[in-house]
PDB file of C-alpha atoms in Angstrom:
ATOM      1  CA  MET A   1       0.086   0.363   0.118  1.00 38.00           C
ATOM      2  CA  GLY A   2       1.427   3.512  -0.448  1.00 37.00           C
ATOM      3  CA  SER A   3       2.250   6.051   2.281  1.00 39.00           C
ATOM      4  CA  PRO A   4      -0.673   8.046   4.022  1.00 37.00           C
ATOM      5  CA  MET A   5      -1.741  11.400   2.310  1.00 37.00           C
ATOM      6  CA  ASN A   6      -2.444  14.663   4.243  1.00 38.00           C
ATOM      7  CA  SER A   7      -5.660  15.753   3.571  1.00 33.00           C
ATOM      8  CA  ARG A   8      -4.793  18.364   1.278  1.00 35.00           C
ATOM      9  CA  GLN A   9      -3.154  15.752  -1.424  1.00 35.00           C
ATOM     10  CA  GLU A  10      -6.324  13.191  -1.161  1.00 34.00           C
ATOM     11  CA  SER A  11      -8.518  16.497  -1.755  1.00 32.00           C
ATOM     12  CA  ARG A  12      -6.635  17.267  -4.749  1.00 34.00           C
ATOM     13  CA  ILE A  13      -6.676  13.022  -6.038  1.00 34.00           C
ATOM     14  CA  LEU A  14     -10.461  13.020  -5.435  1.00 34.00           C
ATOM     15  CA  THR A  15     -10.791  16.139  -7.435  1.00 33.00           C
ATOM     16  CA  THR A  16      -9.039  14.676 -10.302  1.00 34.00           C
ATOM     17  CA  ASN A  17     -11.160  11.499 -10.326  1.00 34.00           C
ATOM     18  CA  GLN A  18     -14.661  13.271  -9.781  1.00 32.00           C
ATOM     19  CA  LEU A  19     -13.591  15.190 -13.331  1.00 31.00           C
ATOM     20  CA  ILE A  20     -12.149  11.935 -14.733  1.00 33.00           C
ATOM     21  CA  VAL A  21     -15.522  10.664 -14.318  1.00 34.00           C
ATOM     22  CA  MET A  22     -17.636  13.894 -15.241  1.00 30.00           C
ATOM     23  CA  ALA A  23     -15.937  14.148 -18.229  1.00 29.00           C
ATOM     24  CA  ALA A  24     -16.271  10.373 -19.418  1.00 34.00           C
ATOM     25  CA  VAL A  25     -19.940  11.044 -18.506  1.00 34.00           C
ATOM     26  CA  LEU A  26     -21.173  14.348 -20.251  1.00 31.00           C
ATOM     27  CA  SER A  27     -18.493  13.442 -22.914  1.00 32.00           C
ATOM     28  CA  HIS A  28     -20.783  11.210 -24.287  1.00 35.00           C
ATOM     29  CA  ARG A  29     -24.499  12.618 -22.851  1.00 35.00           C
ATOM     30  CA  SER A  30     -25.262  14.642 -26.413  1.00 33.00           C
ATOM     31  CA  HIS A  31     -24.834  11.708 -28.206  1.00 35.00           C
ATOM     32  CA  THR A  32     -28.211   9.445 -28.998  1.00 33.00           C
ATOM     33  CA  LEU A  33     -26.802   5.642 -27.746  1.00 37.00           C
ATOM     34  CA  TYR A  34     -26.972   7.375 -24.414  1.00 35.00           C
ATOM     35  CA  VAL A  35     -30.178   8.003 -24.936  1.00 30.00           C
ATOM     36  CA  ARG A  36     -31.202   5.521 -26.621  1.00 31.00           C
ATOM     37  CA  LEU A  37     -30.216   2.831 -25.321  1.00 33.00           C
ATOM     38  CA  LEU A  38     -32.592   0.154 -24.445  1.00 27.00           C
ATOM     39  CA  PHE A  39     -30.268  -1.705 -21.733  1.00 32.00           C
ATOM     40  CA  ARG A  40     -28.519  -0.271 -18.505  1.00 35.00           C
ATOM     41  CA  ALA A  41     -25.304   1.808 -20.010  1.00 37.00           C
ATOM     42  CA  VAL A  42     -22.488   2.047 -18.214  1.00 39.00           C
ATOM     43  CA  LEU A  43     -18.817   3.828 -18.670  1.00 41.00           C
ATOM     44  CA  TRP A  44     -15.706   2.379 -17.978  1.00 43.00           C
ATOM     45  CA  VAL A  45     -13.438   4.181 -16.559  1.00 44.00           C
ATOM     46  CA  GLY A  46     -10.079   3.929 -16.723  1.00 43.00           C
ATOM     47  CA  LEU A  47      -7.958   5.486 -13.452  1.00 43.00           C
ATOM     48  CA  SER A  48      -4.611   3.968 -13.507  1.00 38.00           C
ATOM     49  CA  ALA A  49      -2.561   5.060 -10.488  1.00 36.00           C
ATOM     50  CA  LYS A  50       0.341   6.257 -13.480  1.00 36.00           C
ATOM     51  CA  ALA A  51      -2.695   7.984 -15.062  1.00 33.00           C
ATOM     52  CA  MET A  52      -3.081   9.908 -11.740  1.00 31.00           C
ATOM     53  CA  SER A  53       0.117  11.623 -12.121  1.00 29.00           C
ATOM     54  CA  GLY A  54      -0.232  12.609 -15.619  1.00 28.00           C
ATOM     55  CA  ILE A  55       1.354   9.685 -17.021  1.00 26.00           C
ATOM     56  CA  ALA A  56       0.216   7.442 -19.738  1.00 32.00           C
ATOM     57  CA  TRP A  57      -1.919   4.007 -19.131  1.00 36.00           C
ATOM     58  CA  ASP A  58       1.250   1.386 -19.108  1.00 39.00           C
ATOM     59  CA  SER A  59       0.988  -1.599 -16.509  1.00 38.00           C
ATOM     60  CA  GLU A  60       4.044  -2.464 -14.957  1.00 38.00           C
ATOM     61  CA  PHE A  61       3.328  -6.293 -16.663  1.00 38.00           C
ATOM     62  CA  GLN A  62       4.347  -5.078 -20.017  1.00 39.00           C
ATOM     63  CA  SER A  63       7.322  -4.872 -21.164  1.00 34.00           C
ATOM     64  CA  GLU A  64       6.001  -2.951 -24.160  1.00 37.00           C
ATOM     65  CA  PRO A  65       2.511  -2.524 -24.985  1.00 35.00           C
ATOM     66  CA  ALA A  66       0.066  -5.553 -25.946  1.00 36.00           C
ATOM     67  CA  SER A  67      -2.240  -3.121 -27.688  1.00 38.00           C
ATOM     68  CA  ALA A  68      -3.236   0.285 -28.138  1.00 38.00           C
ATOM     69  CA  SER A  69      -5.488   0.151 -25.250  1.00 39.00           C
ATOM     70  CA  ASN A  70      -3.153   0.584 -22.814  1.00 44.00           C
ATOM     71  CA  LYS A  71      -2.641   4.440 -24.570  1.00 53.00           C
ATOM     72  CA  GLN A  72      -6.225   5.131 -24.594  1.00 66.00           C
ATOM     73  CA  PHE A  73      -8.772   6.258 -22.340  1.00 75.00           C
ATOM     74  CA  MET A  74     -10.795   3.337 -21.923  1.00 80.00           C
ATOM     75  CA  ILE A  75     -14.766   3.632 -22.627  1.00 84.00           C
ATOM     76  CA  SER A  76     -16.938   0.596 -22.428  1.00 86.00           C
ATOM     77  CA  HIS A  77     -20.174  -1.078 -22.024  1.00 81.00           C
ATOM     78  CA  TRP A  78     -20.984  -3.920 -19.668  1.00 83.00           C
ATOM     79  CA  SER A  79     -21.700  -6.949 -22.100  1.00 80.00           C
ATOM     80  CA  PHE A  80     -22.168  -6.470 -26.324  1.00 87.00           C
ATOM     81  CA  PRO A  81     -24.295  -4.527 -28.888  1.00 87.00           C
ATOM     82  CA  LYS A  82     -26.212  -6.973 -30.369  1.00 83.00           C
ATOM     83  CA  ASP A  83     -27.465  -6.184 -33.454  1.00 87.00           C
ATOM     84  CA  GLU A  84     -26.340  -3.690 -36.075  1.00 87.00           C
ATOM     85  CA  PRO A  85     -28.289  -0.783 -34.906  1.00 90.00           C
ATOM     86  CA  ARG A  86     -26.685  -0.613 -31.577  1.00 88.00           C
ATOM     87  CA  LEU A  87     -23.361  -1.271 -33.449  1.00 90.00           C
ATOM     88  CA  LYS A  88     -23.383   1.436 -35.140  1.00 89.00           C
ATOM     89  CA  ARG A  89     -24.608   3.859 -31.784  1.00 88.00           C
ATOM     90  CA  PHE A  90     -21.794   2.420 -30.140  1.00 87.00           C
ATOM     91  CA  ALA A  91     -19.443   3.221 -32.715  1.00 88.00           C
ATOM     92  CA  GLU A  92     -20.731   6.613 -33.275  1.00 89.00           C
ATOM     93  CA  ALA A  93     -20.953   7.031 -29.332  1.00 87.00           C
ATOM     94  CA  GLY A  94     -16.777   6.622 -29.174  1.00 87.00           C
ATOM     95  CA  PHE A  95     -17.030   3.289 -27.419  1.00 88.00           C
ATOM     96  CA  ASN A  96     -13.492   1.484 -27.852  1.00 91.00           C
ATOM     97  CA  THR A  97     -13.452  -1.155 -25.867  1.00 92.00           C
ATOM     98  CA  VAL A  98     -15.922  -4.016 -25.769  1.00 93.00           C
ATOM     99  CA  ILE A  99     -16.773  -7.864 -23.529  1.00 94.00           C
ATOM    100  CA  ALA A 100     -16.769 -10.127 -26.370  1.00 95.00           C
ATOM    101  CA  THR A 101     -16.865 -13.326 -27.627  1.00 96.00           C
ATOM    102  CA  PRO A 102     -14.727 -15.312 -30.323  1.00 97.00           C
ATOM    103  CA  GLU A 103     -17.684 -15.221 -32.389  1.00 96.00           C
ATOM    104  CA  GLU A 104     -18.001 -11.458 -31.844  1.00 95.00           C
ATOM    105  CA  LEU A 105     -14.398 -10.042 -32.218  1.00 96.00           C
ATOM    106  CA  PRO A 106     -15.478  -9.690 -36.406  1.00 95.00           C
ATOM    107  CA  ALA A 107     -17.463  -6.888 -35.391  1.00 94.00           C
ATOM    108  CA  CYS A 108     -14.860  -5.428 -33.240  1.00 95.00           C
ATOM    109  CA  ARG A 109     -12.987  -5.482 -35.891  1.00 95.00           C
ATOM    110  CA  ARG A 110     -15.029  -3.423 -38.499  1.00 93.00           C
ATOM    111  CA  HIS A 111     -15.514  -0.829 -35.646  1.00 92.00           C
ATOM    112  CA  GLY A 112     -12.121  -0.595 -34.312  1.00 92.00           C
ATOM    113  CA  TRP A 113     -12.519  -2.030 -30.778  1.00 93.00           C
ATOM    114  CA  GLN A 114     -10.394  -3.760 -28.089  1.00 94.00           C
ATOM    115  CA  ALA A 115     -11.763  -6.782 -27.086  1.00 95.00           C
ATOM    116  CA  LEU A 116     -12.350  -8.201 -23.137  1.00 95.00           C
ATOM    117  CA  LEU A 117     -12.580 -11.650 -24.574  1.00 97.00           C
ATOM    118  CA  ALA A 118     -14.790 -14.021 -22.635  1.00 97.00           C
ATOM    119  CA  VAL A 119     -12.844 -17.255 -23.761  1.00 96.00           C
ATOM    120  CA  PRO A 120     -11.773 -19.716 -21.507  1.00 95.00           C
ATOM    121  CA  SER A 121      -7.962 -20.437 -20.358  1.00 95.00           C
ATOM    122  CA  ASP A 122      -7.900 -23.571 -22.756  1.00 95.00           C
ATOM    123  CA  LYS A 123      -9.376 -22.168 -25.972  1.00 96.00           C
ATOM    124  CA  ALA A 124      -7.264 -18.624 -25.413  1.00 96.00           C
ATOM    125  CA  ALA A 125      -4.017 -19.546 -27.068  1.00 96.00           C
ATOM    126  CA  GLU A 126      -4.918 -18.757 -30.643  1.00 96.00           C
ATOM    127  CA  PHE A 127      -5.789 -15.219 -29.489  1.00 97.00           C
ATOM    128  CA  VAL A 128      -2.666 -14.615 -27.427  1.00 96.00           C
ATOM    129  CA  ALA A 129      -1.051 -12.433 -30.926  1.00 93.00           C
ATOM    130  CA  ASP A 130      -4.590 -11.001 -31.881  1.00 96.00           C
ATOM    131  CA  PRO A 131      -3.688  -6.801 -31.320  1.00 94.00           C
ATOM    132  CA  ILE A 132      -7.320  -6.715 -30.725  1.00 95.00           C
ATOM    133  CA  VAL A 133      -7.666  -8.681 -27.330  1.00 96.00           C
ATOM    134  CA  TRP A 134      -7.195  -6.260 -24.432  1.00 95.00           C
ATOM    135  CA  GLY A 135      -7.575  -8.925 -22.243  1.00 95.00           C
ATOM    136  CA  TYR A 136      -9.215 -12.591 -21.074  1.00 97.00           C
ATOM    137  CA  PHE A 137     -12.942 -12.300 -18.558  1.00 97.00           C
ATOM    138  CA  LEU A 138     -12.657 -14.373 -16.157  1.00 98.00           C
ATOM    139  CA  PHE A 139     -14.655 -13.534 -13.205  1.00 97.00           C
ATOM    140  CA  ASP A 140     -17.354 -10.810 -11.894  1.00 97.00           C
ATOM    141  CA  GLU A 141     -17.983 -10.244  -8.591  1.00 96.00           C
ATOM    142  CA  PRO A 142     -16.970 -12.903  -6.388  1.00 98.00           C
ATOM    143  CA  ALA A 143     -17.978 -11.697  -3.358  1.00 97.00           C
ATOM    144  CA  GLN A 144     -21.603 -11.059  -4.647  1.00 95.00           C
ATOM    145  CA  LYS A 145     -21.509 -15.012  -5.572  1.00 96.00           C
ATOM    146  CA  LYS A 146     -19.799 -15.916  -2.480  1.00 97.00           C
ATOM    147  CA  VAL A 147     -17.035 -17.257  -4.262  1.00 98.00           C
ATOM    148  CA  GLY A 148     -14.041 -17.167  -2.542  1.00 98.00           C
ATOM    149  CA  TYR A 149     -10.255 -15.580  -3.953  1.00 98.00           C
ATOM    150  CA  GLU A 150      -8.649 -18.498  -3.607  1.00 98.00           C
ATOM    151  CA  THR A 151     -10.201 -20.495  -5.613  1.00 98.00           C
ATOM    152  CA  LEU A 152      -9.530 -18.217  -8.617  1.00 98.00           C
ATOM    153  CA  VAL A 153      -6.010 -18.147  -7.864  1.00 98.00           C
ATOM    154  CA  ASP A 154      -5.563 -21.274 -10.698  1.00 98.00           C
ATOM    155  CA  ARG A 155      -7.584 -20.225 -13.512  1.00 97.00           C
ATOM    156  CA  MET A 156      -6.246 -16.488 -13.241  1.00 98.00           C
ATOM    157  CA  LYS A 157      -2.367 -18.512 -13.329  1.00 97.00           C
ATOM    158  CA  ALA A 158      -3.479 -19.963 -16.251  1.00 97.00           C
ATOM    159  CA  PHE A 159      -4.224 -17.263 -18.223  1.00 97.00           C
ATOM    160  CA  HIS A 160      -0.807 -15.345 -17.089  1.00 97.00           C
ATOM    161  CA  GLN A 161       1.189 -18.003 -17.849  1.00 97.00           C
ATOM    162  CA  LEU A 162      -0.430 -18.464 -21.461  1.00 97.00           C
ATOM    163  CA  ASP A 163       0.076 -14.486 -22.149  1.00 97.00           C
ATOM    164  CA  SER A 164       2.705 -12.681 -20.289  1.00 94.00           C
ATOM    165  CA  LYS A 165       1.374  -9.261 -21.273  1.00 93.00           C
ATOM    166  CA  ARG A 166      -2.532  -9.028 -21.092  1.00 95.00           C
ATOM    167  CA  PRO A 167      -4.373  -9.423 -17.966  1.00 96.00           C
ATOM    168  CA  ALA A 168      -7.409 -12.009 -16.797  1.00 97.00           C
ATOM    169  CA  TYR A 169     -10.253  -9.651 -15.452  1.00 97.00           C
ATOM    170  CA  ILE A 170     -12.315 -10.272 -12.521  1.00 98.00           C
ATOM    171  CA  ASN A 171     -14.397  -7.522 -12.066  1.00 97.00           C
ATOM    172  CA  LEU A 172     -15.363  -6.889  -8.149  1.00 97.00           C
ATOM    173  CA  ASN A 173     -17.800  -4.796  -6.626  1.00 93.00           C
ATOM    174  CA  GLU A 174     -18.770  -2.623  -3.609  1.00 92.00           C
ATOM    175  CA  LYS A 175     -18.694  -5.806  -1.099  1.00 93.00           C
ATOM    176  CA  ASP A 176     -15.230  -7.456  -1.741  1.00 97.00           C
ATOM    177  CA  ASP A 177     -11.644  -6.898  -0.037  1.00 98.00           C
ATOM    178  CA  PRO A 178      -9.761  -5.449  -2.818  1.00 98.00           C
ATOM    179  CA  GLU A 179      -6.525  -5.522  -0.437  1.00 98.00           C
ATOM    180  CA  ALA A 180      -7.231  -9.228  -0.160  1.00 98.00           C
ATOM    181  CA  PHE A 181      -8.276  -9.611  -3.619  1.00 98.00           C
ATOM    182  CA  VAL A 182      -4.872  -8.115  -4.729  1.00 98.00           C
ATOM    183  CA  LYS A 183      -2.790  -9.971  -2.003  1.00 98.00           C
ATOM    184  CA  ILE A 184      -4.440 -13.413  -3.321  1.00 98.00           C
ATOM    185  CA  LEU A 185      -4.731 -13.305  -6.724  1.00 98.00           C
ATOM    186  CA  LYS A 186      -2.060 -10.911  -7.662  1.00 97.00           C
ATOM    187  CA  PRO A 187      -3.992  -9.037 -10.734  1.00 98.00           C
ATOM    188  CA  ARG A 188      -2.345  -8.156 -13.119  1.00 96.00           C
ATOM    189  CA  VAL A 189      -5.399  -4.679 -13.378  1.00 95.00           C
ATOM    190  CA  LEU A 190      -8.254  -3.929 -10.368  1.00 97.00           C
ATOM    191  CA  SER A 191     -11.447  -3.655 -11.409  1.00 96.00           C
ATOM    192  CA  TYR A 192     -15.162  -2.962  -9.794  1.00 95.00           C
ATOM    193  CA  ASP A 193     -18.418  -1.430 -10.600  1.00 92.00           C
ATOM    194  CA  TYR A 194     -20.461   0.495  -8.250  1.00 88.00           C
ATOM    195  CA  TYR A 195     -24.703   1.321  -9.365  1.00 82.00           C
ATOM    196  CA  GLN A 196     -25.553   3.715  -7.366  1.00 77.00           C
ATOM    197  CA  TRP A 197     -29.116   4.589  -8.689  1.00 75.00           C
ATOM    198  CA  TRP A 198     -30.389   1.666  -8.318  1.00 72.00           C
ATOM    199  CA  ALA A 199     -28.148  -1.367  -6.520  1.00 70.00           C
ATOM    200  CA  THR A 200     -26.420   0.342  -3.856  1.00 68.00           C
ATOM    201  CA  GLN A 201     -26.122   4.070  -1.438  1.00 72.00           C
ATOM    202  CA  GLU A 202     -22.317   3.865  -0.587  1.00 71.00           C
ATOM    203  CA  PRO A 203     -20.642   6.955  -0.778  1.00 82.00           C
ATOM    204  CA  PHE A 204     -19.360   6.915  -4.346  1.00 87.00           C
ATOM    205  CA  PHE A 205     -15.673   8.744  -3.736  1.00 90.00           C
ATOM    206  CA  PRO A 206     -14.475   6.811  -0.280  1.00 92.00           C
ATOM    207  CA  LEU A 207     -15.508   3.648  -2.251  1.00 92.00           C
ATOM    208  CA  LEU A 208     -13.590   4.717  -5.015  1.00 93.00           C
ATOM    209  CA  GLU A 209     -10.482   5.636  -3.048  1.00 95.00           C
ATOM    210  CA  LYS A 210     -10.254   2.327  -0.728  1.00 96.00           C
ATOM    211  CA  PHE A 211      -9.718   0.639  -4.336  1.00 97.00           C
ATOM    212  CA  ARG A 212      -7.375   3.462  -5.557  1.00 96.00           C
ATOM    213  CA  ARG A 213      -5.432   2.500  -2.532  1.00 96.00           C
ATOM    214  CA  ALA A 214      -5.265  -0.969  -3.165  1.00 97.00           C
ATOM    215  CA  ALA A 215      -4.324  -0.297  -7.001  1.00 96.00           C
ATOM    216  CA  LEU A 216      -2.636   2.083  -5.949  1.00 96.00           C
ATOM    217  CA  GLY A 217       0.170  -0.083  -3.593  1.00 96.00           C
ATOM    218  CA  ALA A 218       0.008  -2.995  -5.906  1.00 96.00           C
ATOM    219  CA  ASN A 219       1.021  -0.782  -9.182  1.00 95.00           C
ATOM    220  CA  ILE A 220      -1.492  -1.760 -11.029  1.00 95.00           C
ATOM    221  CA  PRO A 221      -4.354   0.316 -13.306  1.00 92.00           C
ATOM    222  CA  LEU A 222      -7.680   0.702 -11.497  1.00 93.00           C
ATOM    223  CA  ILE A 223     -11.015   0.388 -13.855  1.00 93.00           C
ATOM    224  CA  CYS A 224     -14.196   1.343 -12.191  1.00 91.00           C
ATOM    225  CA  TRP A 225     -17.415   0.778 -13.774  1.00 90.00           C
ATOM    226  CA  VAL A 226     -20.032   3.529 -12.971  1.00 84.00           C
ATOM    227  CA  GLU A 227     -23.446   3.955 -13.340  1.00 76.00           C
ATOM    228  CA  ALA A 228     -24.202   6.111 -16.643  1.00 71.00           C
ATOM    229  CA  VAL A 229     -28.276   5.721 -16.602  1.00 64.00           C
ATOM    230  CA  ALA A 230     -31.079   4.725 -13.929  1.00 54.00           C
ATOM    231  CA  THR A 231     -33.339   2.685 -15.494  1.00 53.00           C
ATOM    232  CA  PRO A 232     -32.608  -0.890 -14.152  1.00 50.00           C
ATOM    233  CA  ASN A 233     -35.908  -2.417 -15.774  1.00 51.00           C
ATOM    234  CA  GLY A 234     -37.261   0.055 -19.047  1.00 44.00           C
ATOM    235  CA  PRO A 235     -35.693   1.469 -21.433  1.00 41.00           C
ATOM    236  CA  VAL A 236     -34.246   5.292 -21.858  1.00 42.00           C
ATOM    237  CA  PRO A 237     -36.573   7.491 -23.191  1.00 38.00           C
ATOM    238  CA  ALA A 238     -35.647   9.925 -25.868  1.00 33.00           C
TER     239      ALA A 238
END
């Protein structure tokens, strides 16, 4: 864990985080995708420890970047747009990373997106050299599902032994312990989601700081999924 910060330093960093998150939301407010999606949207906000210091997002585990994803501000959505109209809207709105299966990679290539690839480790070898693959989707919200971190260690190691540059991706939420997660699994990236309007009412910035400190201590990037619209059970009105 990084050294303790004084109140002035912490205030400056939280303000920086706030501006990053707000910029991500407001920059897409004018796009038709934002107001017309028929499913809950979130923004994938890449908040690396190094980015806080104004340095480009390049993880320590990489001798050289595996793909362009490590040098850009990542904007994504949970799941994959399932039809051509939504694919087009995603492209027009500036999304640059999607969760995808191998069958969905052609659409990623067509639109120039990076892919967080949902594929088992025993079938991932053929994608190791693919430049559009950002990483490998492994698991979502272990604490929510009452899955112990220890049970995921071997699966993460399998991906990391196969690919020395890209991360095996596990997403956490507010119920998880990021310090314990980092200590047990030694991930290449730390990620969590927080859906304030429909899932929980935890204060946003203290939770962000909790995960940020864990990422700083491990010297790895931090990803935060935030809720862009508050309509879990219906369409977003035009």
